[in-house]
Amino acid sequence: MKRFILVLAIICSGAQVAAQQFYIASANGIASITISNGIPTTQTLASCTSTNLLGIALHGTSFYYIVPFGNGSELFKGDINNNIITNCKLLADLTGVTPNSLTVDNNNILYYVAVRDLYKIDPVNPIPIKLGTLPFTSGGDLAFYNNDLYMASPNSIVKINMANPAISTVYISVPLTASSLFGLTAVTVNNTVEFYAFAVSGSYTNVLELDMANQKVVGTLFTLPYLVYDAASLAEGGTTQALHLDAVTVTQQCNLQNKGQIQVSAKPDAANAVLTYSLNNATTNTIGLFTNLSPGSYGLQVSSTTGTQKDTTINVPDYTFSKNSLSILKTNPVCNLSGKIRFNIPNANLYSVQYNVVTFPSDHVFADLATGDYSFTLFNQGGCPIDTVDITLVQGTCIPAVTFPNTFTPNNDGVNDIFKPNSSPTVTTYKLSIYDRWGSLMFVSADINTGWDGLYHGKPTGTGTYYWIAAFTIVDGVKNLQNGSVTLIR
């Protein structure tokens, strides 16, 4: 009877690793074979299946197999995850037939051959349907390639006409001496589907690589020291889905000095495929998380056990924060005007500031502030705290905006020659008007620093009392109107 063994083939080329995975039926029981640089190694696997297997097939995480029973056989289904087969259940009683080959297409429809009769069966409604009789005897396996069904016959690869199996033809003749083709499968290597056949002879099996496009045998990949009867793979349905990188996130590790981490999220190219993540061809894991990374550029490789691989480059930024680059713009409260605080940081979009457990953009203006102490925490774009800043606002002195003298002596002696108010930085708008005692306008100024020199139309006015009106606005927005008199003395 046939038994099967699980083979995980990993072909290494330089620093790049392309993994292949397929399953084979062997007299050695259930095991995993890892092939590195062309050298296979074996590891026994756990399974709930029988060791007497006639055919095997794989679709996603569903593992199908046929075992002999009574005067026929039975079709079973198990679940395969992490190279362990569990939940084995009977699907169909194949009374009267004993298939020696089995495969499944991308739509999860199973196909098997008993001697020369071709059948199909839907696992959802497992009733066998005979499609026809082939002009060739099955050597031990079926597999799809580019959506066409092929069969391993004892010394050839047969292309099956699904509409009329009776007119199926030889696709590749395999000249064999004292050997026969049993197993057949397809694998994906770096996004390319390759086809393999298993030629058994005596107590060993040669694994042959087939060039399906040019209909020839490329050569022997390696030899296994036992008989291989049947094979299955995730790529055997005829086509494969693409390995897809969903997201690559780079963040700072807040608990380490200037270190980052990379989290990779990827979608495998098959339901049962296992992804391996490698950084700079050195650090490797199966969770896609890399930590404690210094600033720099890193090469990421994501490899699937089906043989597909994605490569990309990821940059970890320098998270160092220079306090010298931070400046604080603050305005103390003055008069009726509230205080303000704003941070000025180069590349402001890379930072945020937190106040009272609320996070704001780093260039946010904190307004309407009273006197007192304020504490802020700065965060970088990775959400890590980088600095705490304490700022104190004090009440500014609200000095009178404008005061005027009550006399002036425009005699050009350099002392009190000009009538004007004191200068005040708190004035924002200003207008001074001066009148004589009859109400005639003698002088007008809109500049607090420009006063009256006692001239009217270029001629000196006489000693006497003059009246002034001043309208101005101070920094807190309050408008003021003052008036008074000044004595001109000559």
mmCIF file of N, CA, C and O in Angstrom, residues 101 103 110-120 128-134 142 149 151 160-166 168:
data_model
loop_
_atom_site.group_PDB
_atom_site.id
_atom_site.type_symbol
_atom_site.label_atom_id
_atom_site.label_comp_id
_atom_site.label_asym_id
_atom_site.label_seq_id
_atom_site.Cartn_x
_atom_site.Cartn_y
_atom_site.Cartn_z
ATOM 1 N N SER A 101 -4.212 7.881 -7.583
ATOM 2 C CA SER A 101 -3.811 9.278 -7.828
ATOM 3 C C SER A 101 -4.928 10.210 -7.369
ATOM 4 O O SER A 101 -6.095 9.836 -7.386
ATOM 5 N N THR A 103 -5.795 14.763 -6.992
ATOM 6 C CA THR A 103 -5.405 16.181 -6.972
ATOM 7 C C THR A 103 -6.664 17.014 -6.778
ATOM 8 O O THR A 103 -7.786 16.484 -6.735
ATOM 9 N N LEU A 110 -12.088 17.865 -6.417
ATOM 10 C CA LEU A 110 -11.111 16.792 -6.421
ATOM 11 C C LEU A 110 -11.233 15.947 -7.690
ATOM 12 O O LEU A 110 -12.335 15.740 -8.215
ATOM 13 N N TYR A 111 -10.060 15.449 -8.166
ATOM 14 C CA TYR A 111 -10.007 14.547 -9.309
ATOM 15 C C TYR A 111 -9.150 13.349 -8.927
ATOM 16 O O TYR A 111 -8.120 13.497 -8.270
ATOM 17 N N TYR A 112 -9.568 12.153 -9.360
ATOM 18 C CA TYR A 112 -8.752 10.968 -9.102
ATOM 19 C C TYR A 112 -8.917 9.989 -10.252
ATOM 20 O O TYR A 112 -9.894 10.038 -11.029
ATOM 21 N N VAL A 113 -7.918 9.093 -10.378
ATOM 22 C CA VAL A 113 -7.923 8.084 -11.433
ATOM 23 C C VAL A 113 -7.772 6.709 -10.797
ATOM 24 O O VAL A 113 -6.884 6.493 -9.962
ATOM 25 N N ALA A 114 -8.629 5.789 -11.194
ATOM 26 C CA ALA A 114 -8.530 4.392 -10.803
ATOM 27 C C ALA A 114 -8.194 3.598 -12.058
ATOM 28 O O ALA A 114 -9.048 3.452 -12.960
ATOM 29 N N VAL A 115 -6.958 3.163 -12.167
ATOM 30 C CA VAL A 115 -6.408 2.488 -13.350
ATOM 31 C C VAL A 115 -6.448 3.460 -14.543
ATOM 32 O O VAL A 115 -5.489 4.169 -14.797
ATOM 33 N N ARG A 116 -7.582 3.520 -15.278
ATOM 34 C CA ARG A 116 -7.686 4.464 -16.396
ATOM 35 C C ARG A 116 -8.937 5.341 -16.302
ATOM 36 O O ARG A 116 -9.113 6.248 -17.118
ATOM 37 N N ASP A 117 -9.791 5.083 -15.328
ATOM 38 C CA ASP A 117 -11.044 5.842 -15.219
ATOM 39 C C ASP A 117 -10.828 7.135 -14.416
ATOM 40 O O ASP A 117 -10.302 7.106 -13.296
ATOM 41 N N LEU A 118 -11.261 8.257 -15.019
ATOM 42 C CA LEU A 118 -11.117 9.585 -14.393
ATOM 43 C C LEU A 118 -12.424 9.996 -13.729
ATOM 44 O O LEU A 118 -13.497 9.929 -14.342
ATOM 45 N N TYR A 119 -12.328 10.421 -12.471
ATOM 46 C CA TYR A 119 -13.491 10.863 -11.699
ATOM 47 C C TYR A 119 -13.243 12.274 -11.145
ATOM 48 O O TYR A 119 -12.090 12.715 -11.003
ATOM 49 N N LYS A 120 -14.361 12.936 -10.820
ATOM 50 C CA LYS A 120 -14.273 14.172 -10.044
ATOM 51 C C LYS A 120 -15.285 14.086 -8.911
ATOM 52 O O LYS A 120 -16.296 13.375 -9.003
ATOM 53 N N PRO A 128 -19.177 10.882 -6.301
ATOM 54 C CA PRO A 128 -18.246 10.708 -7.421
ATOM 55 C C PRO A 128 -18.947 10.797 -8.774
ATOM 56 O O PRO A 128 -20.058 10.275 -8.956
ATOM 57 N N ILE A 129 -18.311 11.475 -9.726
ATOM 58 C CA ILE A 129 -18.818 11.588 -11.089
ATOM 59 C C ILE A 129 -17.722 11.104 -12.035
ATOM 60 O O ILE A 129 -16.616 11.653 -12.046
ATOM 61 N N LYS A 130 -18.027 10.072 -12.827
ATOM 62 C CA LYS A 130 -17.047 9.563 -13.781
ATOM 63 C C LYS A 130 -17.043 10.448 -15.023
ATOM 64 O O LYS A 130 -18.077 10.696 -15.641
ATOM 65 N N LEU A 131 -15.819 10.933 -15.389
ATOM 66 C CA LEU A 131 -15.684 11.821 -16.548
ATOM 67 C C LEU A 131 -15.348 11.062 -17.818
ATOM 68 O O LEU A 131 -15.545 11.583 -18.920
ATOM 69 N N GLY A 132 -14.787 9.856 -17.687
ATOM 70 C CA GLY A 132 -14.435 9.086 -18.873
ATOM 71 C C GLY A 132 -13.265 8.161 -18.601
ATOM 72 O O GLY A 132 -12.738 8.090 -17.485
ATOM 73 N N THR A 133 -12.854 7.455 -19.667
ATOM 74 C CA THR A 133 -11.744 6.508 -19.552
ATOM 75 C C THR A 133 -10.566 7.000 -20.384
ATOM 76 O O THR A 133 -10.731 7.400 -21.557
ATOM 77 N N LEU A 134 -9.378 6.974 -19.790
ATOM 78 C CA LEU A 134 -8.160 7.445 -20.443
ATOM 79 C C LEU A 134 -7.527 6.337 -21.273
ATOM 80 O O LEU A 134 -7.656 5.145 -20.947
ATOM 81 N N LEU A 142 -1.862 12.952 -10.190
ATOM 82 C CA LEU A 142 -2.417 13.992 -11.056
ATOM 83 C C LEU A 142 -1.964 15.349 -10.537
ATOM 84 O O LEU A 142 -1.704 15.515 -9.339
ATOM 85 N N LEU A 149 -5.047 19.755 -16.729
ATOM 86 C CA LEU A 149 -4.802 18.600 -15.864
ATOM 87 C C LEU A 149 -3.812 17.646 -16.531
ATOM 88 O O LEU A 149 -3.955 17.307 -17.718
ATOM 89 N N MET A 151 -1.292 13.943 -15.939
ATOM 90 C CA MET A 151 -1.199 12.696 -15.184
ATOM 91 C C MET A 151 0.182 12.077 -15.387
ATOM 92 O O MET A 151 0.739 12.107 -16.497
ATOM 93 N N ILE A 160 -4.461 15.632 -20.030
ATOM 94 C CA ILE A 160 -5.805 15.079 -20.052
ATOM 95 C C ILE A 160 -6.784 16.062 -20.696
ATOM 96 O O ILE A 160 -6.814 17.245 -20.340
ATOM 97 N N ASN A 161 -7.553 15.541 -21.641
ATOM 98 C CA ASN A 161 -8.639 16.315 -22.238
ATOM 99 C C ASN A 161 -9.848 16.172 -21.325
ATOM 100 O O ASN A 161 -10.475 15.112 -21.269
ATOM 101 N N MET A 162 -10.159 17.239 -20.588
ATOM 102 C CA MET A 162 -11.218 17.161 -19.580
ATOM 103 C C MET A 162 -12.587 16.923 -20.211
ATOM 104 O O MET A 162 -13.449 16.264 -19.624
ATOM 105 N N ALA A 163 -12.800 17.463 -21.415
ATOM 106 C CA ALA A 163 -14.103 17.292 -22.080
ATOM 107 C C ALA A 163 -14.273 15.882 -22.622
ATOM 108 O O ALA A 163 -15.377 15.338 -22.631
ATOM 109 N N ASN A 164 -13.161 15.295 -23.048
ATOM 110 C CA ASN A 164 -13.206 13.935 -23.610
ATOM 111 C C ASN A 164 -11.917 13.209 -23.229
ATOM 112 O O ASN A 164 -10.936 13.196 -23.996
ATOM 113 N N PRO A 165 -11.854 12.616 -22.048
ATOM 114 C CA PRO A 165 -10.633 11.953 -21.593
ATOM 115 C C PRO A 165 -10.103 10.914 -22.572
ATOM 116 O O PRO A 165 -8.896 10.628 -22.590
ATOM 117 N N ALA A 166 -10.932 10.331 -23.407
ATOM 118 C CA ALA A 166 -10.498 9.269 -24.319
ATOM 119 C C ALA A 166 -9.501 9.767 -25.358
ATOM 120 O O ALA A 166 -8.763 8.960 -25.951
ATOM 121 N N SER A 168 -7.091 12.042 -24.732
ATOM 122 C CA SER A 168 -5.928 12.614 -24.047
ATOM 123 C C SER A 168 -4.657 12.125 -24.730
ATOM 124 O O SER A 168 -4.615 11.021 -25.304
#
